[in-house]
XYZ file of C-alpha atoms in Angstrom:
544
model
C 5.924 -9.872 26.257
C 4.789 -8.021 23.135
C 2.961 -9.891 20.431
C 1.750 -9.153 16.937
C -1.920 -8.307 16.251
C -2.239 -11.643 14.433
C -0.997 -13.510 17.529
C -3.495 -11.681 19.730
C -6.353 -12.624 17.401
C -5.191 -16.264 17.337
C -5.048 -16.480 21.135
C -8.501 -14.940 21.495
C -9.873 -17.410 18.949
C -8.301 -20.338 20.832
C -9.851 -19.099 24.087
C -13.293 -18.898 22.474
C -12.827 -22.367 20.938
C -12.069 -23.694 24.444
C -15.561 -22.643 25.531
C -17.041 -24.174 22.375
C -15.293 -27.487 23.164
C -16.830 -27.476 26.657
C -20.296 -27.170 25.127
C -19.655 -29.817 22.441
C -18.172 -32.445 24.773
C -20.843 -31.861 27.435
C -23.597 -32.203 24.831
C -22.036 -35.337 23.379
C -21.640 -36.887 26.845
C -25.364 -36.477 27.494
C -26.335 -37.911 24.100
C -23.850 -40.812 24.322
C -24.924 -41.770 27.836
C -28.596 -41.764 26.868
C -27.972 -43.746 23.669
C -25.913 -46.411 25.476
C -28.283 -46.726 28.436
C -30.976 -49.418 28.281
C -33.276 -47.087 30.197
C -32.440 -44.186 27.884
C -31.351 -42.112 30.869
C -28.340 -39.939 31.595
C -25.786 -42.239 33.206
C -23.726 -41.341 36.295
C -20.480 -41.097 34.346
C -22.034 -38.398 32.131
C -23.033 -36.462 35.236
C -19.427 -36.713 36.410
C -18.273 -35.243 33.086
C -20.800 -32.418 33.349
C -19.710 -31.695 36.925
C -16.053 -31.580 35.928
C -16.740 -29.256 32.997
C -18.974 -27.045 35.147
C -16.021 -26.601 37.508
C -13.652 -26.000 34.571
C -15.889 -23.395 32.908
C -14.840 -20.533 35.260
C -11.214 -21.357 34.463
C -11.912 -21.211 30.704
C -13.833 -17.941 31.069
C -11.024 -16.534 33.208
C -8.475 -17.435 30.533
C -10.595 -15.671 27.910
C -10.843 -12.582 30.125
C -7.087 -12.478 30.734
C -6.322 -12.965 27.034
C -8.621 -10.078 26.081
C -7.518 -7.699 28.844
C -3.811 -8.569 28.767
C -2.827 -9.545 25.223
C 0.745 -10.564 24.623
C 3.121 -13.432 24.017
C 2.991 -15.445 27.256
C 4.113 -19.082 26.696
C 3.199 -20.123 30.260
C -0.396 -18.989 29.726
C -0.678 -20.958 26.505
C 0.832 -24.112 28.026
C -1.522 -23.792 31.013
C -4.514 -23.605 28.684
C -3.365 -26.591 26.628
C -2.717 -28.706 29.730
C -6.190 -27.996 31.102
C -7.781 -28.768 27.724
C -6.115 -32.184 27.552
C -6.887 -32.909 31.218
C -10.593 -32.227 30.695
C -10.764 -34.364 27.560
C -8.863 -37.172 29.292
C -11.322 -37.121 32.203
C -14.264 -37.334 29.786
C -12.788 -40.340 27.947
C -11.844 -42.110 31.193
C -15.346 -41.569 32.563
C -17.206 -42.686 29.435
C -14.754 -45.332 28.176
C -15.857 -46.623 24.746
C -18.823 -44.251 24.573
C -16.526 -41.200 24.681
C -13.954 -42.542 22.220
C -15.128 -40.201 19.378
C -14.000 -37.204 21.449
C -10.451 -38.232 20.558
C -11.103 -36.184 17.391
C -11.311 -33.104 19.620
C -7.948 -34.009 21.145
C -6.483 -33.904 17.639
C -8.332 -30.622 17.002
C -6.715 -29.058 20.073
C -3.293 -30.393 19.065
C -3.381 -29.148 15.495
C -5.144 -25.897 16.418
C -2.469 -24.851 18.909
C 0.295 -25.762 16.488
C -1.208 -23.838 13.580
C -2.007 -20.795 15.705
C 1.167 -20.517 17.770
C 3.915 -22.293 15.827
C 6.005 -25.446 15.724
C 7.106 -25.368 19.378
C 3.492 -25.481 20.523
C 2.749 -28.236 18.004
C 5.532 -30.318 19.573
C 4.333 -29.481 23.087
C 0.755 -30.442 22.198
C 1.853 -33.711 20.553
C 3.836 -34.570 23.687
C 0.829 -33.810 25.896
C -1.315 -36.106 23.730
C 1.067 -39.022 24.361
C 0.915 -38.375 28.101
C -2.887 -38.086 27.897
C -3.169 -41.411 26.044
C -0.897 -43.105 28.581
C -3.012 -41.868 31.506
C -6.249 -42.912 29.773
C -4.841 -46.386 29.046
C -3.701 -46.935 32.624
C -7.029 -45.828 34.129
C -9.447 -47.364 31.578
C -9.917 -51.173 31.344
C -11.490 -50.853 27.886
C -8.370 -49.205 26.502
C -6.041 -51.707 28.210
C -8.022 -54.477 26.538
C -7.465 -52.911 23.092
C -3.710 -52.257 22.720
C -3.938 -52.048 18.919
C -6.446 -49.205 19.260
C -4.171 -47.384 21.685
C -1.187 -47.855 19.371
C -3.186 -46.547 16.389
C -4.327 -43.439 18.249
C -0.829 -42.800 19.585
C 0.696 -43.158 16.116
C -1.945 -40.821 14.662
C -1.119 -38.220 17.303
C 2.521 -38.342 16.169
C 2.154 -38.613 12.392
C -0.527 -35.952 11.832
C 1.269 -33.101 13.677
C 4.600 -34.079 12.107
C 3.099 -34.063 8.608
C 1.331 -30.742 9.199
C 4.552 -29.266 10.564
C 6.400 -30.374 7.426
C 3.762 -28.727 5.238
C 3.949 -25.550 7.317
C 7.715 -25.374 6.818
C 7.260 -25.685 3.064
C 4.543 -23.016 3.085
C 6.695 -20.683 5.177
C 9.643 -21.173 2.833
C 7.409 -20.487 -0.167
C 6.145 -17.318 1.532
C 9.701 -16.125 2.197
C 10.676 -16.876 -1.398
C 7.654 -14.924 -2.658
C 8.508 -11.964 -0.415
C 12.119 -11.984 -1.605
C 10.979 -12.136 -5.232
C 8.546 -9.280 -4.656
C 11.259 -7.221 -2.953
C 13.649 -7.909 -5.823
C 10.955 -6.898 -8.319
C 10.281 -3.664 -6.456
C 13.996 -2.901 -6.229
C 14.442 -3.542 -9.943
C 11.447 -1.407 -10.915
C 12.583 1.447 -8.691
C 16.164 1.343 -9.963
C 15.173 0.953 -13.608
C 12.679 3.787 -13.326
C 15.221 6.026 -11.606
C 18.036 5.307 -14.078
C 15.856 5.728 -17.162
C 14.358 8.982 -15.915
C 17.709 10.754 -16.296
C 17.988 10.490 -20.098
C 14.250 11.138 -20.524
C 14.617 14.219 -18.325
C 17.557 15.445 -20.430
C 15.700 14.779 -23.696
C 12.742 16.802 -22.461
C 14.927 19.788 -21.579
C 16.840 19.676 -24.867
C 13.534 19.339 -26.715
C 12.256 22.498 -25.059
C 15.422 24.331 -26.056
C 14.989 23.063 -29.611
C 11.523 24.609 -29.852
C 13.073 28.038 -29.209
C 15.417 27.909 -32.227
C 13.014 29.184 -34.891
C 11.824 25.864 -36.296
C 9.835 25.635 -39.507
C 6.181 24.554 -39.097
C 6.936 21.034 -40.339
C 9.887 20.714 -37.956
C 7.807 22.026 -35.057
C 5.178 19.400 -35.813
C 7.807 16.666 -35.601
C 9.115 18.079 -32.315
C 5.572 18.144 -30.921
C 5.143 14.469 -31.805
C 8.439 13.631 -30.104
C 7.293 15.566 -27.041
C 4.000 13.678 -27.012
C 5.777 10.318 -27.152
C 8.144 11.461 -24.432
C 5.215 12.270 -22.149
C 3.944 8.727 -22.626
C 7.313 7.308 -21.588
C 7.377 9.639 -18.574
C 3.954 8.353 -17.504
C 5.209 4.761 -17.700
C 8.187 5.556 -15.478
C 5.954 7.380 -13.019
C 3.694 4.333 -12.725
C 6.643 1.984 -12.248
C 8.097 4.157 -9.506
C 4.725 4.532 -7.790
C 4.071 0.778 -7.716
C 7.600 -0.037 -6.500
C 7.267 2.552 -3.733
C 3.960 1.016 -2.654
C 5.489 -2.477 -2.679
C 8.291 -1.290 -0.409
C 5.778 -0.167 2.219
C 7.443 3.243 2.427
C 4.298 5.295 1.818
C 2.717 6.808 4.944
C -0.116 9.286 4.356
C -0.161 12.636 6.141
C -3.733 13.889 6.286
C -4.419 17.608 5.987
C -7.212 19.857 4.660
C -7.090 19.823 0.849
C -9.056 22.223 -1.344
C -10.918 20.486 -4.166
C -10.698 23.672 -6.228
C -6.908 23.808 -5.898
C -6.675 20.098 -6.685
C -8.767 20.519 -9.832
C -6.655 23.512 -10.892
C -3.484 21.413 -10.625
C -5.082 18.581 -12.585
C -6.171 20.989 -15.309
C -2.649 22.409 -15.612
C -1.104 18.936 -15.736
C -3.496 17.526 -18.332
C -4.505 20.372 -20.646
C -1.689 19.637 -23.114
C -2.383 15.886 -23.335
C -6.125 16.594 -23.555
C -5.453 18.938 -26.468
C -3.377 16.295 -28.232
C -6.205 13.757 -27.820
C -8.933 16.210 -28.808
C -10.605 15.753 -25.417
C -12.945 18.347 -23.939
C -11.622 18.334 -20.359
C -14.049 19.926 -17.896
C -13.977 20.406 -14.127
C -17.067 21.120 -12.039
C -16.178 23.991 -9.734
C -16.275 23.092 -6.050
C -15.414 24.944 -2.850
C -15.380 21.779 -0.769
C -12.395 20.843 1.384
C -11.469 17.249 2.240
C -9.106 15.606 4.703
C -6.457 13.722 2.721
C -2.797 13.444 1.836
C -2.548 16.029 -0.923
C 0.261 14.322 -2.863
C -1.352 10.877 -2.718
C -4.799 12.172 -3.658
C -3.316 14.128 -6.560
C -1.534 10.970 -7.765
C -4.799 9.006 -7.600
C -6.746 11.626 -9.537
C -3.952 12.117 -12.066
C -4.052 8.404 -12.865
C -7.827 8.522 -13.333
C -7.785 11.652 -15.496
C -4.875 10.324 -17.561
C -6.782 7.073 -18.174
C -9.937 8.963 -19.135
C -8.067 11.105 -21.672
C -6.301 8.055 -23.055
C -9.456 5.995 -23.579
C -11.858 8.764 -24.633
C -10.118 10.476 -27.570
C -12.175 13.264 -29.172
C -14.727 12.887 -26.390
C -15.542 14.684 -23.166
C -14.071 14.059 -19.709
C -15.859 15.509 -16.683
C -14.371 15.691 -13.173
C -16.484 16.675 -10.182
C -17.462 15.727 -6.648
C -20.593 14.734 -4.733
C -21.363 14.913 -1.032
C -23.339 12.447 1.051
C -23.468 13.404 4.710
C -19.952 14.244 5.837
C -18.370 12.086 3.118
C -17.315 13.312 -0.316
C -16.737 11.341 -3.511
C -14.744 12.540 -6.513
C -15.878 11.253 -9.919
C -14.038 11.099 -13.237
C -16.488 10.424 -16.076
C -15.558 9.940 -19.728
C -17.387 9.350 -23.001
C -15.074 6.603 -24.188
C -15.951 3.240 -25.675
C -16.747 1.724 -22.278
C -15.676 -1.608 -20.802
C -17.473 -4.954 -20.866
C -18.765 -6.249 -17.520
C -16.485 -9.302 -17.466
C -13.398 -7.077 -17.287
C -14.550 -4.800 -14.441
C -13.584 -7.084 -11.493
C -9.972 -7.325 -12.737
C -9.316 -3.713 -13.688
C -7.637 -2.992 -10.340
C -5.163 -5.884 -10.789
C -1.564 -4.959 -11.567
C -0.686 -5.023 -15.284
C -4.230 -5.964 -16.327
C -5.364 -4.311 -19.543
C -8.421 -4.756 -21.730
C -7.040 -5.784 -25.106
C -9.140 -6.717 -28.118
C -8.086 -7.734 -31.581
C -8.206 -4.734 -33.867
C -8.398 -2.193 -31.032
C -6.163 0.863 -31.090
C -2.880 0.691 -29.183
C -2.726 2.816 -26.042
C 0.288 3.690 -23.946
C 0.547 2.182 -20.483
C 1.235 -1.063 -18.666
C -1.981 -1.445 -16.673
C -0.806 -0.043 -13.334
C -2.891 3.121 -13.022
C -6.007 1.693 -11.365
C -3.950 -0.622 -9.153
C -2.051 2.417 -7.876
C -5.352 4.234 -7.281
C -6.762 1.354 -5.241
C -3.619 0.849 -3.148
C -3.130 4.549 -2.418
C -6.801 4.780 -1.501
C -6.461 1.888 0.946
C -3.720 3.804 2.769
C -6.220 6.622 3.435
C -9.254 4.339 4.011
C -10.725 5.344 0.663
C -12.496 3.073 -1.810
C -12.366 3.145 -5.597
C -15.396 2.247 -7.710
C -15.683 1.803 -11.459
C -18.848 1.717 -13.563
C -18.872 1.201 -17.293
C -21.010 0.064 -20.198
C -19.829 -0.557 -23.731
C -20.797 2.394 -25.881
C -21.672 4.608 -22.903
C -18.295 5.471 -21.371
C -16.768 4.892 -17.956
C -17.137 6.506 -14.536
C -14.575 6.006 -11.770
C -15.046 7.327 -8.241
C -12.970 7.767 -5.111
C -15.288 7.329 -2.117
C -14.852 8.002 1.585
C -13.205 11.432 1.696
C -14.035 13.216 4.947
C -15.121 16.834 4.763
C -12.720 19.227 6.509
C -12.555 22.857 7.563
C -11.750 25.374 4.846
C -8.108 26.046 3.986
C -6.742 29.571 3.449
C -7.349 30.726 -0.140
C -4.385 30.658 -2.484
C -3.697 33.860 -4.383
C -3.846 33.114 -8.093
C -0.921 34.963 -9.660
C -1.805 33.854 -13.143
C 0.491 31.795 -15.391
C 3.588 31.696 -13.196
C 5.643 30.000 -15.890
C 5.581 33.272 -17.850
C 7.459 35.217 -15.153
C 10.974 36.289 -16.303
C 14.005 35.326 -14.213
C 16.241 38.345 -14.838
C 18.795 39.029 -12.069
C 18.103 35.643 -10.446
C 21.363 33.908 -9.469
C 20.979 30.136 -9.680
C 23.340 27.465 -8.363
C 22.734 24.372 -10.502
C 24.151 21.043 -9.246
C 23.740 17.900 -11.378
C 26.215 15.041 -11.892
C 24.767 14.020 -15.278
C 26.534 16.276 -17.787
C 23.735 16.106 -20.377
C 21.106 17.067 -17.810
C 23.417 19.750 -16.402
C 23.939 21.346 -19.824
C 20.266 21.139 -20.792
C 19.047 22.625 -17.492
C 21.657 25.401 -17.542
C 20.710 26.307 -21.119
C 17.029 26.367 -20.161
C 17.545 28.588 -17.100
C 19.757 31.004 -19.038
C 17.148 31.233 -21.792
C 14.755 32.471 -19.120
C 17.196 35.217 -18.100
C 18.774 33.645 -15.011
C 22.481 33.801 -14.137
C 23.580 30.178 -13.730
C 26.606 28.700 -11.958
C 26.650 25.047 -13.070
C 28.424 22.389 -10.977
C 28.633 18.638 -11.499
C 29.591 18.150 -7.823
C 28.623 19.811 -4.559
C 30.711 23.007 -4.400
C 33.446 22.835 -1.763
C 32.386 26.227 -0.390
C 29.054 28.080 -0.251
C 28.253 29.950 -3.456
C 26.459 33.261 -3.640
C 23.029 32.516 -5.093
C 19.317 33.222 -4.784
C 18.189 29.742 -5.755
C 19.615 26.208 -5.622
C 18.418 23.756 -8.260
C 19.968 20.381 -7.497
C 19.665 16.723 -8.296
C 19.309 14.513 -5.224
C 21.925 11.868 -6.107
C 25.046 13.869 -6.927
C 27.715 11.189 -6.607
C 30.706 10.849 -4.331
C 28.405 10.005 -1.441
C 26.845 13.475 -1.609
C 23.194 14.383 -2.077
C 21.129 17.445 -2.782
C 20.399 17.598 0.952
C 24.138 18.123 1.575
C 24.236 20.907 -1.007
C 21.278 22.671 0.601
C 22.710 22.249 4.115
C 26.005 23.820 2.971
C 24.189 27.012 2.018
C 21.780 27.195 4.959
C 24.241 29.403 6.873
C 23.697 32.225 4.388
C 21.434 35.115 5.385
C 18.886 34.804 3.983
C 19.321 31.154 2.965
C 18.743 30.564 -0.747
C 15.532 29.048 -2.045
C 15.894 25.416 -3.108
C 14.434 22.945 -5.588
C 15.400 19.265 -5.642
C 14.799 17.224 -8.801
C 14.834 13.474 -8.255
C 13.900 10.147 -9.763
C 13.132 8.764 -6.291
C 9.822 8.888 -4.465
C 9.088 12.469 -3.374
C 7.810 11.467 0.065
C 11.054 9.666 0.904
C 13.115 12.668 -0.216
C 10.914 15.047 1.789
C 11.613 12.999 4.928
C 15.365 13.093 4.301
C 15.519 16.834 3.637
C 13.014 17.645 6.408
C 12.494 21.223 5.215
C 9.020 22.173 3.947
C 10.417 25.253 2.183
C 12.301 23.012 -0.279
C 10.288 22.013 -3.351
C 10.648 18.430 -4.602
C 10.081 17.766 -8.317
C 9.912 14.255 -9.736
C 11.923 13.595 -12.890
C 11.352 13.899 -15.741
C 10.502 17.544 -14.996
C 8.701 19.600 -17.611
C 10.198 23.070 -18.270
C 6.870 24.723 -17.413
C 6.779 22.746 -14.165
C 10.280 23.935 -13.221
C 9.492 27.537 -14.094
C 6.256 27.450 -12.093
C 8.140 26.041 -9.100
C 10.706 28.847 -9.294
C 7.963 31.458 -9.515
C 6.159 29.894 -6.542
C 9.309 30.101 -4.400
C 9.920 33.707 -5.406
C 6.300 34.513 -4.671
C 6.717 33.187 -1.124
C 9.556 35.641 -0.552
C 7.874 38.551 -2.272
C 10.421 38.509 -5.099
C 7.901 38.120 -7.908
C 8.775 40.649 -10.619
C 6.076 42.750 -12.160
C 7.507 42.801 -15.654
């Protein structure tokens, strides 16, 4: 029968402990016989114990061998081991009488150990075997028959201790289940709240972009820029909440592939140049042609959290991102010239929701999830995060353990793809939120695209070059259904899915690598770059 890895470890440990018990009881028998002998010699009964255990040793070694070579949940094997353990201990006590009485502690050790390792049924079985063992010892040992109160005390102990431990185990198990349910409920709430709140933030961002194109006065444009900056902070909060809830759900499985450090740094620069400009940060990347083996999306999320933190806590300073190689392992460092962090805070910085707050310090956006996300994503790829900091000298955070990989094909740099016009591009836009639908349609039309806007999945395929769809459309329909409806066209239209869910989960559902997944709230430049990237794949990139 199949068993869990934890069960296999427990059974191996119990098999090793069986050998340890043989050594302990044999050693004690020799010492006890010498100490109770007037001649200070090993008594015959001790030799009998040693002979018995010498014969039992091959059985114990055989059990260990079988457990290692054939792991699994085999109740008969466990019961056989327990029965032989109690038989050997009973023989030792019968042979040594009063001198071997202290080995009763090992009987209790075997009883409790089997119950804790294998569960309540084995605790009950072991407790029952103890009663049988005590009965046999009493019948065959005059010393025990002459001390009925002692026998009663030992028998009662063998009943009360396992029962009490079993009661505690039930309470602990119930507390564990309650904690898991609470954690699941927390993750579900965070994911749902993040998803629901992303919709209005997404719509605000699109309307805000449209507002900037209406000929605002300088003062008005300054106000709009401040709104946009605040909106980016809210978007970062939602992204962190969704990331942590996705990790809690256990739904993240890394897919390792060769990842270009240069391409990764280029993406990070594009994503952070605006926020760095707002903060007055000199954001610099050390050019590197190295390639690592990693999950590109997860590694980008880790680095984005580190760079975002560095910009946030080093205003008007410098942030440097680069990598170092030691052997076949590569580390990526993010170094800032911020105020630094006191040593007492460093061990807790990777805890969820932990933030360094001091009276009189400037407020910073965030909820203290960034470094926790970095550490947990790193653990999924066997990577380690390290942080070094000194007050007044800045902070350096590293991701260690990246394996070097073969080079990936170079990516043709087409320049600022968001500047490419969309004239003559027919877009099918599907979004059930009317505000988001209107804002996205207005944005696409302002770029020159012809837009057919639907709040539901169209009943029939629509003629289009590109599908831009939300994932949750309502009525039991999703963006995957909308894309599938149009896959019969020749050629099938390009597709972009915008969602508030985790991108990896949506990628698995759609199961089409040609479809781009964008996480809400989506920046206009991000959407336009995605459209240009899809057109570039098909050779549709205009020259003017």
